[in-house]
mmCIF file of C-alpha atoms and ligand atoms in Angstrom:
data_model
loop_
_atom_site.group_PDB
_atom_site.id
_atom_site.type_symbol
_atom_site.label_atom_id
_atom_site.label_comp_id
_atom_site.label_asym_id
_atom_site.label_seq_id
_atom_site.Cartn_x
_atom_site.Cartn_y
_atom_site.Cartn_z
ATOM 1 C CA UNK A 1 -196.102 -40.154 115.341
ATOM 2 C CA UNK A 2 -198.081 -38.579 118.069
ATOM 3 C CA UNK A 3 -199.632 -34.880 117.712
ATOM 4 C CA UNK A 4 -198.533 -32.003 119.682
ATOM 5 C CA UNK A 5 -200.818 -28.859 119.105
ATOM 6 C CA UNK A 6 -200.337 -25.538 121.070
ATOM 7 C CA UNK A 7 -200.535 -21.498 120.524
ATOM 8 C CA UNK A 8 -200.077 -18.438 121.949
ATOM 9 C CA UNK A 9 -202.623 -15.047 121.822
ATOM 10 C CA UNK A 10 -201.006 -12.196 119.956
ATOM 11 C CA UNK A 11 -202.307 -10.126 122.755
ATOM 12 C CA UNK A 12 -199.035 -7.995 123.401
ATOM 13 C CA UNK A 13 -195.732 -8.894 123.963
ATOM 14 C CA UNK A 14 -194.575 -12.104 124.242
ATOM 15 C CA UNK A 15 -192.934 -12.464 127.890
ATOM 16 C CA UNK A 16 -189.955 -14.762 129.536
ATOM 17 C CA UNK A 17 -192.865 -16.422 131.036
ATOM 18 C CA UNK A 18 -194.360 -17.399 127.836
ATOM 19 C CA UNK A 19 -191.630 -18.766 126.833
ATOM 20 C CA UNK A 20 -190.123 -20.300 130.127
ATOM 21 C CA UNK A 21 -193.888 -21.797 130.518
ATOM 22 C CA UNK A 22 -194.617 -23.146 126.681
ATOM 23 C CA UNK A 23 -192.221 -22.237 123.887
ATOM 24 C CA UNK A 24 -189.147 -23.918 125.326
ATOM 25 C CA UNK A 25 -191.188 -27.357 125.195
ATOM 26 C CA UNK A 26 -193.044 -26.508 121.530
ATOM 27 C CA UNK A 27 -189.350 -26.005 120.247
ATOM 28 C CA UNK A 28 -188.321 -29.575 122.297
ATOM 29 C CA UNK A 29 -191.414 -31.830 121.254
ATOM 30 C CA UNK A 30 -190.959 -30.960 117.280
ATOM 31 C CA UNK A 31 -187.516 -33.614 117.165
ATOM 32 C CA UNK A 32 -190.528 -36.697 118.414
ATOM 33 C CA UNK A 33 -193.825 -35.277 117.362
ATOM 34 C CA UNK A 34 -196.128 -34.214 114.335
ATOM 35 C CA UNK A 35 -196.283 -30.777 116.067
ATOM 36 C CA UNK A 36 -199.050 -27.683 115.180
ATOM 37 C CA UNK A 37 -198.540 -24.513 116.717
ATOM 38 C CA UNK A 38 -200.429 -21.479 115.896
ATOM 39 C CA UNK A 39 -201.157 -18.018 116.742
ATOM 40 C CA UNK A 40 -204.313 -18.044 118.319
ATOM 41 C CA UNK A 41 -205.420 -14.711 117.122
ATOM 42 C CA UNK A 42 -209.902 -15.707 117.353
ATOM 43 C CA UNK A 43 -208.680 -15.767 121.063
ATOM 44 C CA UNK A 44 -207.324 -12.343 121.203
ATOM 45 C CA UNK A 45 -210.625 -10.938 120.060
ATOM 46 C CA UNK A 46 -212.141 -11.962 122.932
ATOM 47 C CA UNK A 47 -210.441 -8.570 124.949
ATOM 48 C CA UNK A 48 -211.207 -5.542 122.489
ATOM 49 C CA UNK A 49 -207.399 -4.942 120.036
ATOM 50 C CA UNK A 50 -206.740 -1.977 118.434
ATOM 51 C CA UNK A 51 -206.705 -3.825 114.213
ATOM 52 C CA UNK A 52 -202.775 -1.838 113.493
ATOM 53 C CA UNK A 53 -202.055 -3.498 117.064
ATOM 54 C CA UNK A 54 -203.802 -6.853 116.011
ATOM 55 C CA UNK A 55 -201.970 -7.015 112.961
ATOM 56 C CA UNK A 56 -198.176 -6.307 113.976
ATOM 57 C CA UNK A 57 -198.498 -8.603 116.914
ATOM 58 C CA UNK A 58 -199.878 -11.724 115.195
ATOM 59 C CA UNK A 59 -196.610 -11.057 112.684
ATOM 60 C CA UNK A 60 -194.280 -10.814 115.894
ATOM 61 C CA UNK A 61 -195.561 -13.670 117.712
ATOM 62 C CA UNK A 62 -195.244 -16.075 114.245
ATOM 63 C CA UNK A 63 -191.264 -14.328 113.982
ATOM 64 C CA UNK A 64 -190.773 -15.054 117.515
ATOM 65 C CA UNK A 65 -192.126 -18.513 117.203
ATOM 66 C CA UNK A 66 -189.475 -19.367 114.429
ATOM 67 C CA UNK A 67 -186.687 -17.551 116.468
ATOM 68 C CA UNK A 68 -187.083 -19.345 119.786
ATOM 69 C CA UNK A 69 -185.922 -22.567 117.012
ATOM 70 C CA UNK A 70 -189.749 -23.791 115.873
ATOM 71 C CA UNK A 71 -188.467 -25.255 112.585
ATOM 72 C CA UNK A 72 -191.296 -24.927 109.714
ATOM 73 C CA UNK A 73 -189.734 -27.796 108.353
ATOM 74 C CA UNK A 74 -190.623 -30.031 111.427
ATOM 75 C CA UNK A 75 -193.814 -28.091 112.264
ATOM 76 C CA UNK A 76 -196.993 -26.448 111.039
ATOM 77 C CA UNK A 77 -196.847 -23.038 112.056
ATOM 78 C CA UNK A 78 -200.120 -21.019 111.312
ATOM 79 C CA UNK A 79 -202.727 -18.322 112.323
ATOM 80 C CA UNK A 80 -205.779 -19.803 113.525
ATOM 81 C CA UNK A 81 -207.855 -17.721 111.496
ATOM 82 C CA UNK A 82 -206.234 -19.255 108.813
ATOM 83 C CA UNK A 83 -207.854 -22.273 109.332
ATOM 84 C CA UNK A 84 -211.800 -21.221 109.339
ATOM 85 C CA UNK A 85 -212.443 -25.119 110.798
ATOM 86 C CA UNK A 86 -211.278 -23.841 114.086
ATOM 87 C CA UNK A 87 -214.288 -21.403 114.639
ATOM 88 C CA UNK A 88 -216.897 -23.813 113.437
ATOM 89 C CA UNK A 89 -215.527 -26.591 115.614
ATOM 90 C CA UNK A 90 -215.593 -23.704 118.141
ATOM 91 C CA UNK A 91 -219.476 -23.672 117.520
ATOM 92 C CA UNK A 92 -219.811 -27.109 118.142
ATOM 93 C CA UNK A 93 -217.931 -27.533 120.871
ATOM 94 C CA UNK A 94 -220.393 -24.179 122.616
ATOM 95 C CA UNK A 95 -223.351 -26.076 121.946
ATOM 96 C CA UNK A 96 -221.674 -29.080 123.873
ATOM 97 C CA UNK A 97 -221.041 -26.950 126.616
ATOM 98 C CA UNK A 98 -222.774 -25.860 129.671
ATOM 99 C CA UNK A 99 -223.123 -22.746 131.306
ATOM 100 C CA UNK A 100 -222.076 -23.588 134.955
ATOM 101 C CA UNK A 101 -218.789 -25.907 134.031
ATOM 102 C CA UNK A 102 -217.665 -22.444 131.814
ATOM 103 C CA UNK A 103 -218.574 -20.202 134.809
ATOM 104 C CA UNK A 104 -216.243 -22.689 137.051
ATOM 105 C CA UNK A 105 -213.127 -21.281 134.916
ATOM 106 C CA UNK A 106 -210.561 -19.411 136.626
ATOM 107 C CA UNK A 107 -209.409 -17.033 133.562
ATOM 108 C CA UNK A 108 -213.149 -16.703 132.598
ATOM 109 C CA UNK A 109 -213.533 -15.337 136.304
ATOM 110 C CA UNK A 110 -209.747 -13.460 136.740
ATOM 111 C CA UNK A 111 -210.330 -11.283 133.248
ATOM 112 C CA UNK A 112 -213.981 -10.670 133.892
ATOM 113 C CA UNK A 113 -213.499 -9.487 137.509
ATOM 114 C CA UNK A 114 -214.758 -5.540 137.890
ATOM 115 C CA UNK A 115 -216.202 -5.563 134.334
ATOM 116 C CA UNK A 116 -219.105 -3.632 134.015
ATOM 117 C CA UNK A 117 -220.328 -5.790 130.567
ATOM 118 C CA UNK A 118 -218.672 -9.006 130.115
ATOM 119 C CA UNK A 119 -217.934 -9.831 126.749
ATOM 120 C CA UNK A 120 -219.422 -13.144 125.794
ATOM 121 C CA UNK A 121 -216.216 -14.193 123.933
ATOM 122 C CA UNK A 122 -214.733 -14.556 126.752
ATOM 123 C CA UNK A 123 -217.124 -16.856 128.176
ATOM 124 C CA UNK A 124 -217.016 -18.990 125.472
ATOM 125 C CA UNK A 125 -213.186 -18.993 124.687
ATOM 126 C CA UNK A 126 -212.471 -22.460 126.222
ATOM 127 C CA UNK A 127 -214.843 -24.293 123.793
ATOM 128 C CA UNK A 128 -213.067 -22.536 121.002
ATOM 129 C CA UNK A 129 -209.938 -23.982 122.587
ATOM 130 C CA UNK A 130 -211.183 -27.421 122.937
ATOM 131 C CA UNK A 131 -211.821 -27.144 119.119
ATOM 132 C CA UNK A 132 -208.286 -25.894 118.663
ATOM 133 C CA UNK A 133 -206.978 -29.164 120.167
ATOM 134 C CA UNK A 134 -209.908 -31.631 119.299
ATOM 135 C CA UNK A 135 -209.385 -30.733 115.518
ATOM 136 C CA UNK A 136 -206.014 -32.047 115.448
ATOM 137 C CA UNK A 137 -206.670 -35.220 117.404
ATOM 138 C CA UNK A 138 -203.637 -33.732 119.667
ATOM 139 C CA UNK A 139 -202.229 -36.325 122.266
ATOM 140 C CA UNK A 140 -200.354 -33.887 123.985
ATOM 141 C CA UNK A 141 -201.133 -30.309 124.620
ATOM 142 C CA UNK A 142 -197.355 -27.587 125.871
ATOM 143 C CA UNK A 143 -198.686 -25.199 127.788
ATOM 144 C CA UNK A 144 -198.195 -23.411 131.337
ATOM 145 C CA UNK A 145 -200.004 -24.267 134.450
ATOM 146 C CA UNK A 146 -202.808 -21.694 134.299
ATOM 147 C CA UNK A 147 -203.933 -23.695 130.890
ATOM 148 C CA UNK A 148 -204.590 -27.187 132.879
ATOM 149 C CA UNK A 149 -208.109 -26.385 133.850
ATOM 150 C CA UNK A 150 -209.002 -25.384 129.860
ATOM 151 C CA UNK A 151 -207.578 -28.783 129.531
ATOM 152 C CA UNK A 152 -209.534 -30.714 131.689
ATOM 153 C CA UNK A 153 -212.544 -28.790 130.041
ATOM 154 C CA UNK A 154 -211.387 -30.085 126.469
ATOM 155 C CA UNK A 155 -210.834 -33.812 128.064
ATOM 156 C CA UNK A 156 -214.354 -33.472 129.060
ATOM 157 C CA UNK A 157 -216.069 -32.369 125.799
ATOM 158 C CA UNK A 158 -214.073 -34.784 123.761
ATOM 159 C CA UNK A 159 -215.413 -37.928 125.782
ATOM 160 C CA UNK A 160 -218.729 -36.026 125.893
ATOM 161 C CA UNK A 161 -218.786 -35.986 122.112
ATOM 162 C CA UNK A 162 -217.477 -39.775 121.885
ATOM 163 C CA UNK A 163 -220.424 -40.875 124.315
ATOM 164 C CA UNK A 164 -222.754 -39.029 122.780
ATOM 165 C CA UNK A 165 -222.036 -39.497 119.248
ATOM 166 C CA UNK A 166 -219.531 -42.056 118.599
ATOM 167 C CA UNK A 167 -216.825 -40.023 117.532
ATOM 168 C CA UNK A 168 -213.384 -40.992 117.913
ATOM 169 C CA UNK A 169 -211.872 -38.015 119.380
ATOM 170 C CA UNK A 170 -208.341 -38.245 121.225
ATOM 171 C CA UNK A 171 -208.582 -37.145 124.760
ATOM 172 C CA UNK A 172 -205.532 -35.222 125.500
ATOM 173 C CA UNK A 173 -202.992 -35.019 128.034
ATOM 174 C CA UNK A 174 -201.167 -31.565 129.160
ATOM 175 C CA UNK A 175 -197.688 -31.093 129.231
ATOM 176 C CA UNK A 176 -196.315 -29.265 131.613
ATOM 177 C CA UNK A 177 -192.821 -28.229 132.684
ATOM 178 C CA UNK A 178 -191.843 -28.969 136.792
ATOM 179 C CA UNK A 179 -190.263 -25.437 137.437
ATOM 180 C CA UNK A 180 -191.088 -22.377 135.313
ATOM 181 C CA UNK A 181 -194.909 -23.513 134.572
ATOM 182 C CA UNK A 182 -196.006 -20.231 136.397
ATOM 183 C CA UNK A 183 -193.146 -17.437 135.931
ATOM 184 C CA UNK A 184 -194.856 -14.621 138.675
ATOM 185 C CA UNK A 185 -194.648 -11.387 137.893
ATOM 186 C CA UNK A 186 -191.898 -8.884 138.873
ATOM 187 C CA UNK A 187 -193.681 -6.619 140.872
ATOM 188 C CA UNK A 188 -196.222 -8.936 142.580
ATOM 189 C CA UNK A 189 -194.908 -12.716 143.205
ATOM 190 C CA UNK A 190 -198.910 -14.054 143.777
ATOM 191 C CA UNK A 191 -199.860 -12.802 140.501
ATOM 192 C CA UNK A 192 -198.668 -14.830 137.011
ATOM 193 C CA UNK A 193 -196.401 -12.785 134.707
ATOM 194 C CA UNK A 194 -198.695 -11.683 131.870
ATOM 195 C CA UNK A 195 -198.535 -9.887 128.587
ATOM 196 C CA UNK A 196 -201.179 -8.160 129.046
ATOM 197 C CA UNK A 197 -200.303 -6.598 132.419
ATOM 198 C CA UNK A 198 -200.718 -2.979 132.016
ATOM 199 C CA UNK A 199 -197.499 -2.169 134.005
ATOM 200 C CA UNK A 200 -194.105 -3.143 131.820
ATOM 201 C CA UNK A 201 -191.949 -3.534 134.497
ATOM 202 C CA UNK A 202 -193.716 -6.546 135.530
ATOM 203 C CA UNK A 203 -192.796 -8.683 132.679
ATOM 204 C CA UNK A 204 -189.651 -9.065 130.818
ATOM 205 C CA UNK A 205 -190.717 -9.458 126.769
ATOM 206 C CA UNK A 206 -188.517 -11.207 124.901
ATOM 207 C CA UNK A 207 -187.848 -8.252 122.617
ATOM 208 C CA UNK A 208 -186.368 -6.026 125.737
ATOM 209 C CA UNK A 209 -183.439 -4.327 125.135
ATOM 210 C CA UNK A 210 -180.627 -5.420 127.437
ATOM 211 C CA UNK A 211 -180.362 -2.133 129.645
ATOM 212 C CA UNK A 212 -184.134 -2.278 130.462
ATOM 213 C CA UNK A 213 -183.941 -6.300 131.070
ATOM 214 C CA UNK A 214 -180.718 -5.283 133.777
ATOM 215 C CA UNK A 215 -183.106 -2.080 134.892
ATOM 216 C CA UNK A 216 -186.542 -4.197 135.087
ATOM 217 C CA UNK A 217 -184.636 -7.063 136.828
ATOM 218 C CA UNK A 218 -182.701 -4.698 139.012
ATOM 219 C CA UNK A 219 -186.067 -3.332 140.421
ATOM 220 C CA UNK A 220 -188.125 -6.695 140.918
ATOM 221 C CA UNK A 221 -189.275 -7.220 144.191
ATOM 222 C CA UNK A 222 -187.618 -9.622 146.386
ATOM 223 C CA UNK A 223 -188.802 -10.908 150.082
ATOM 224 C CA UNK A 224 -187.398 -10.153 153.338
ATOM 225 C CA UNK A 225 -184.222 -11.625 154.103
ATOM 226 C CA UNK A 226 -180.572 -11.912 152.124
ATOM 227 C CA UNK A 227 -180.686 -15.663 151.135
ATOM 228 C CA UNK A 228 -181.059 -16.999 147.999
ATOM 229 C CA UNK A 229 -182.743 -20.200 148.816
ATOM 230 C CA UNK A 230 -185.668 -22.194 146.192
ATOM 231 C CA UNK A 231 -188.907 -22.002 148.204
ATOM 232 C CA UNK A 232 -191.447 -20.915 146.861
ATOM 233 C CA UNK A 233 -194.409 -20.931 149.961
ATOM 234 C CA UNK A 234 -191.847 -19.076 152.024
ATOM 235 C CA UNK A 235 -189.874 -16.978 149.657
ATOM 236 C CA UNK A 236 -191.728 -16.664 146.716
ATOM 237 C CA UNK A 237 -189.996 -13.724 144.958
ATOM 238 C CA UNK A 238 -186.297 -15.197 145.274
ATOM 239 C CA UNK A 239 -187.986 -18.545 144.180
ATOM 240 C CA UNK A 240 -189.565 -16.533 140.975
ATOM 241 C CA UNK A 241 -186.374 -15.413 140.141
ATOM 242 C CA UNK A 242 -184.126 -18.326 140.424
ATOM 243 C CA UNK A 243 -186.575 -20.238 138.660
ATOM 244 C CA UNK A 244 -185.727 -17.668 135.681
ATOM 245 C CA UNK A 245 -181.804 -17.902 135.981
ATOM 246 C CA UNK A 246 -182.573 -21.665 135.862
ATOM 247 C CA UNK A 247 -184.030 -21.673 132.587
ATOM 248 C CA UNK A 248 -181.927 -19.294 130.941
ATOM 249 C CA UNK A 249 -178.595 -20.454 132.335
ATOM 250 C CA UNK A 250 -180.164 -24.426 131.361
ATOM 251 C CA UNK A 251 -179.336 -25.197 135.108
ATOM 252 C CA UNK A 252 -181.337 -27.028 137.520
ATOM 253 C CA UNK A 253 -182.506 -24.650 140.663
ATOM 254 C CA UNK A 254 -180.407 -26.789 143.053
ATOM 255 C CA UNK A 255 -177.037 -25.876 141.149
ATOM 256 C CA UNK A 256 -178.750 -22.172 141.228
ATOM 257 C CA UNK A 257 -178.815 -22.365 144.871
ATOM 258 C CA UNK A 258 -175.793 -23.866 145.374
ATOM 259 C CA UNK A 259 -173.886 -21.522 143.253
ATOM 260 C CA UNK A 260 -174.920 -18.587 145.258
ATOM 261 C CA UNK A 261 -174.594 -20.195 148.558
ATOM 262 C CA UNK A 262 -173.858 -17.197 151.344
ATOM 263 C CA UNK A 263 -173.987 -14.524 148.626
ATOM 264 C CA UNK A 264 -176.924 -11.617 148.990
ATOM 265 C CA UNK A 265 -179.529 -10.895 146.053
ATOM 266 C CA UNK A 266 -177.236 -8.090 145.222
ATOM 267 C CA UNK A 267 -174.999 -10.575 143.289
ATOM 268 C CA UNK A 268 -177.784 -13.134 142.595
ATOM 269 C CA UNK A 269 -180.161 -10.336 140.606
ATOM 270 C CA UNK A 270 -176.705 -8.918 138.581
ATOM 271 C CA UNK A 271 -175.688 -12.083 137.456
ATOM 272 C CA UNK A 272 -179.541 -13.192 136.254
ATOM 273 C CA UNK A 273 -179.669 -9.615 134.274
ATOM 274 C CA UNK A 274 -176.402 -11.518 132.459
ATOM 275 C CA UNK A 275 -178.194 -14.665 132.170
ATOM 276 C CA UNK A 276 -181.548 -13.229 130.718
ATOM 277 C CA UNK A 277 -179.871 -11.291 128.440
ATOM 278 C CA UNK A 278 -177.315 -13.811 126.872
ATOM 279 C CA UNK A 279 -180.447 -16.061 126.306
ATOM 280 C CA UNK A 280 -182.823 -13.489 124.793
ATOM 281 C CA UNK A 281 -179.621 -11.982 122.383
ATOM 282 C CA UNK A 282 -179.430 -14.743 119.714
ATOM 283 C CA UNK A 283 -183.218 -14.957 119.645
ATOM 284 C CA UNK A 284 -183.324 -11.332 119.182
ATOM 285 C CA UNK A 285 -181.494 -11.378 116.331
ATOM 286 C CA UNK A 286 -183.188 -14.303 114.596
ATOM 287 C CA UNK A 287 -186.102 -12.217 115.187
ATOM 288 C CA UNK A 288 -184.893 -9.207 113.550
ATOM 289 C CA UNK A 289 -183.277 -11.356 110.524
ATOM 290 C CA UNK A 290 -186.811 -12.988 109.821
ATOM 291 C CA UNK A 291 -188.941 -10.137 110.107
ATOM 292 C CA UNK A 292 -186.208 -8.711 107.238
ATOM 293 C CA UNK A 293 -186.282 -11.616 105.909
ATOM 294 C CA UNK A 294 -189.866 -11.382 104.145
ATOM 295 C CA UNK A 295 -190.514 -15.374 104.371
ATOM 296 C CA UNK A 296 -192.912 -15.163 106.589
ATOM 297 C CA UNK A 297 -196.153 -15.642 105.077
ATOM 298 C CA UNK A 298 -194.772 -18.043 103.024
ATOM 299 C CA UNK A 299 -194.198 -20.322 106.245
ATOM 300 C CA UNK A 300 -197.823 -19.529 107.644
ATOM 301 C CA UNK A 301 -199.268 -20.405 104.498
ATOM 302 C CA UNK A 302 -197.398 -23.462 104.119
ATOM 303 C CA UNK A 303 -198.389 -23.699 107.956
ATOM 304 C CA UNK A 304 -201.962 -23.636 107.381
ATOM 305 C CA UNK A 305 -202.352 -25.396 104.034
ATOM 306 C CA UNK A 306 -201.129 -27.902 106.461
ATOM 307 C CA UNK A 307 -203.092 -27.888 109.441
ATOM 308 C CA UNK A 308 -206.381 -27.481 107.467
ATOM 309 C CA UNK A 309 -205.783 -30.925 105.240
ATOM 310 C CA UNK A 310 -205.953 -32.664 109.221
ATOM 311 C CA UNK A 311 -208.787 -29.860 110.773
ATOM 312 C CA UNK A 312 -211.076 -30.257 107.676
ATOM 313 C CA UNK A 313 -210.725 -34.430 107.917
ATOM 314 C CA UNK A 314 -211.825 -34.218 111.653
ATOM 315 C CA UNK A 315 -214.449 -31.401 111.033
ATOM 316 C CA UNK A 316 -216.072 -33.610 108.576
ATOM 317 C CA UNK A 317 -215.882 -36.880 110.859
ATOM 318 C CA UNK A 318 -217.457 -35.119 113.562
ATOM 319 C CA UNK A 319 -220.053 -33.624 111.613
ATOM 320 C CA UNK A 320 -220.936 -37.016 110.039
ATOM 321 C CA UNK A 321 -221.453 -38.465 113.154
ATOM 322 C CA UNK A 322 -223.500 -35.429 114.018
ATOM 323 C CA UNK A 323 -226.155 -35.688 111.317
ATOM 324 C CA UNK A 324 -224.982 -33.024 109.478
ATOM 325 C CA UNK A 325 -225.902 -33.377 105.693
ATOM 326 C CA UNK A 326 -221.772 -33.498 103.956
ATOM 327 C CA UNK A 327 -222.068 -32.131 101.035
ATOM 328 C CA UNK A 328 -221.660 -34.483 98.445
HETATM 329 P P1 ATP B 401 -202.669 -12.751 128.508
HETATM 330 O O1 ATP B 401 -202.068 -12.003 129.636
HETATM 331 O O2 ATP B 401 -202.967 -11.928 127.308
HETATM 332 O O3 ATP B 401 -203.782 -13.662 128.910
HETATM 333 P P2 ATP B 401 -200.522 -14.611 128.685
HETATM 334 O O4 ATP B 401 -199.221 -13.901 128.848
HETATM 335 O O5 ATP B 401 -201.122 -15.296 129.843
HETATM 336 O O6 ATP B 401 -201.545 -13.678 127.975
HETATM 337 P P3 ATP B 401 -201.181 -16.626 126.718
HETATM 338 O O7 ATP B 401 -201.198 -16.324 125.286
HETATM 339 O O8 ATP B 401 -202.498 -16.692 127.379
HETATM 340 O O9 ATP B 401 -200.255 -15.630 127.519
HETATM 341 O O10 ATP B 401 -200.382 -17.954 126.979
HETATM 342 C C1 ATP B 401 -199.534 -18.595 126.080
HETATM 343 C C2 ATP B 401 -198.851 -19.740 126.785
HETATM 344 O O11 ATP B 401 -197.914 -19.249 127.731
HETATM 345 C C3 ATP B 401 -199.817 -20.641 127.577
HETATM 346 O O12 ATP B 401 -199.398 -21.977 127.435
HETATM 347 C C4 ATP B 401 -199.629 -20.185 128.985
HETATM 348 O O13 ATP B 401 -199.927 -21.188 129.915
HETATM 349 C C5 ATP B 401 -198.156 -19.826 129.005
HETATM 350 N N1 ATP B 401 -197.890 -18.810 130.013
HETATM 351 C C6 ATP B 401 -198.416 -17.564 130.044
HETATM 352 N N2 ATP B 401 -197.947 -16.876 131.101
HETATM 353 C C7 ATP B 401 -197.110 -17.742 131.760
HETATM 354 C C8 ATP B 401 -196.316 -17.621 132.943
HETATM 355 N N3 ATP B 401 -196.315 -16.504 133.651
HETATM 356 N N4 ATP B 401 -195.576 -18.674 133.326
HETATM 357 C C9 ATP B 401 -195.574 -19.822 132.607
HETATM 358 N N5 ATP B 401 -196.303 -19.998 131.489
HETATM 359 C C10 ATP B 401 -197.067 -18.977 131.061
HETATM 360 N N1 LTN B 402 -205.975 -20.437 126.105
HETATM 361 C C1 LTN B 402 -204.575 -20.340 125.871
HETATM 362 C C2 LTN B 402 -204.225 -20.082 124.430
HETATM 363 C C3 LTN B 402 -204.751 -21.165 123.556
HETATM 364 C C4 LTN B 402 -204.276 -22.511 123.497
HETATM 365 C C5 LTN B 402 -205.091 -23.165 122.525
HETATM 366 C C6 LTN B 402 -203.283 -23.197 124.159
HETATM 367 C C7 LTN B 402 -205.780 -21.088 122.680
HETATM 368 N N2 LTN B 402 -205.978 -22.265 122.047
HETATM 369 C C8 LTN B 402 -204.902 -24.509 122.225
HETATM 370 C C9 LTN B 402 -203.105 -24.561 123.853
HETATM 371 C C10 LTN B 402 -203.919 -25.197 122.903
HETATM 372 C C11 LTN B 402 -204.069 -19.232 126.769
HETATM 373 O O1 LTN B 402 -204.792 -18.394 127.156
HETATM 374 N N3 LTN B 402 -202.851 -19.252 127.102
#
């Protein structure tokens, strides 16, 4: 069976776009693949988190995980600092690094911009995400457009490390959806939707109540005009947005724009409040049920026990082929 390995930072809320861009396809790919998905919480650290902060979001990002229909059955889920191979893999992976391809990266560049001290973690956080993926021998990697240059990065260093020292590492491929690989934000269409946005009406999180979903949606920017047409160079708000009703409604944007042929955004933006919200209810309520539930640490440590019998296998193939001294 081929390996699927993702995660997500527990760096605030979990957003629509998060799980337009990446969950959606973890929860598809665990029916065909041996599938690891983890909460990348070493990545987090890389942006100063408050520990109580920390703490409850790495718990809600594993609930939501299992909500959105990630079956622990099917797949490993796990915190990556569970799994202490991931950080000295991480190491490894630095040291096969060079300055100048890591200054090339976009989110190095984005989240550094108008620092006064950059922290060096975030520098360095593509080789620990190379690690992430090389560690599992992952064929395929789920994630959302902004994540395809880390990936070429990691496709580097693991034919790097095979030239240089005869490993066998897989070189991975991304996986990507076609629409709804970068949900924009709802105040600013040429930015991505983020969690970590500082303004909350720019993102809807997945734990919104309805009223502020309707209220947040209700507000969103849209462009000039009255027409809902899919184009996103010319109308890139409208686009944004019936991408979204797409997803949650499980349409294609051509039936979107079909279905509100000669209608005004009035209509369009009601109706997707509806849609958002019938699609986040159910997973709201799983969410509350397993954070009642108090299963799950059980799962993550069942998760990790998991993913560290494959990441301690690779960690000590690499290292063999290293020089490293195994200890006997
Ligand atoms: P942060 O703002 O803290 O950097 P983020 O919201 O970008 O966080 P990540 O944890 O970095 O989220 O990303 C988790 C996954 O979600 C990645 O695969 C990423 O590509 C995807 N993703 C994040 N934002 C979007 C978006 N707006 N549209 C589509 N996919 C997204
Ligand atoms: N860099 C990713 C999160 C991430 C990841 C990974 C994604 C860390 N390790 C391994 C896929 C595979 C992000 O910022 N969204």
């Amino acid at each position: 069976m081929k390996r699927v390995l993702s995660g997500i930072q527990p760096s605030g809320q979990l957003t629509l776009g998060n799980y337009i861009g990446a969950m959606q396809n973890f929860v598809k790919l665990q029916e065909t693949h041996q599938c690891f998905f983890m909460i990348v919480d070493l990545h987090a650290i890389t942006l100063p988190q408050e520990p109580a902060a920390l703490r409850e979001q790495s718990e809600a990002v594993a609930a939501l995980f299992l909500a959105a229909g990630i079956d622990p059955a099917q797949a490993s889920v796990f915190m990556q600092s569970h799994v202490p191979e991931h950080a000295e893999l991480g190491w490894i992976m630095t040291t096969a690094s060079y300055m100048g391809e890591l200054e090339r990266m976009t989110q190095y560049k984005d989240k550094s911009a108008g620092k006064e001290s950059i922290p060096a973690g975030l520098f360095v956080y593509p080789t620990l995400m190379a690690a992430d993926i090389l560690i599992y021998n992952a064929d395929l990697v789920p994630v959302g457009d902004d994540q395809k240059q880390h990936l070429e990065l990691t496709r580097d260093l693991a034919q790097r490390m095979n030239q240089r020292y005869d490993t066998e590492l897989q070189v991975p491929d991304p996986y990507i959806p076609q629409t709804g690989a970068r949900i924009m934000s709802l105040d600013d269409a040429s930015k991505k939707m983020s969690k970590s946005n500082p303004n909350p009406a720019s993102y809807i999180a997945l734990l919104d109540e309805p009223d502020v979903i309707r209220k947040k949606i209700s507000r969103a920017t849209t462009d000039s005009g009255r027409e809902v047409r899919y184009d996103p160079s010319e109308k890139p708000e409208i686009s944004n947005l019936m991408a979204i009703y797409a997803h949650c409604a499980n349409m294609q944007v051509s039936d979107v724009e079909r279905a509100y042929e000669g209608q005004g955004y009035g209509a369009f933006k009601k109706d997707l409040a509806e849609r958002v919200v019938e699609a986040l209810e159910p997973l709201q309520a799983r969410y509350h049920d397993i954070r009642q539930s108090g299963e799950l640490h059980g799962i993550l440590r069942k998760g990790a026990a998991e993913a560290r019998e494959v990441a301690s296998t690779t960690l000590r193939h690499i290292k063999d082929k290293m020089g490293f001294v195994l200890p006997q």
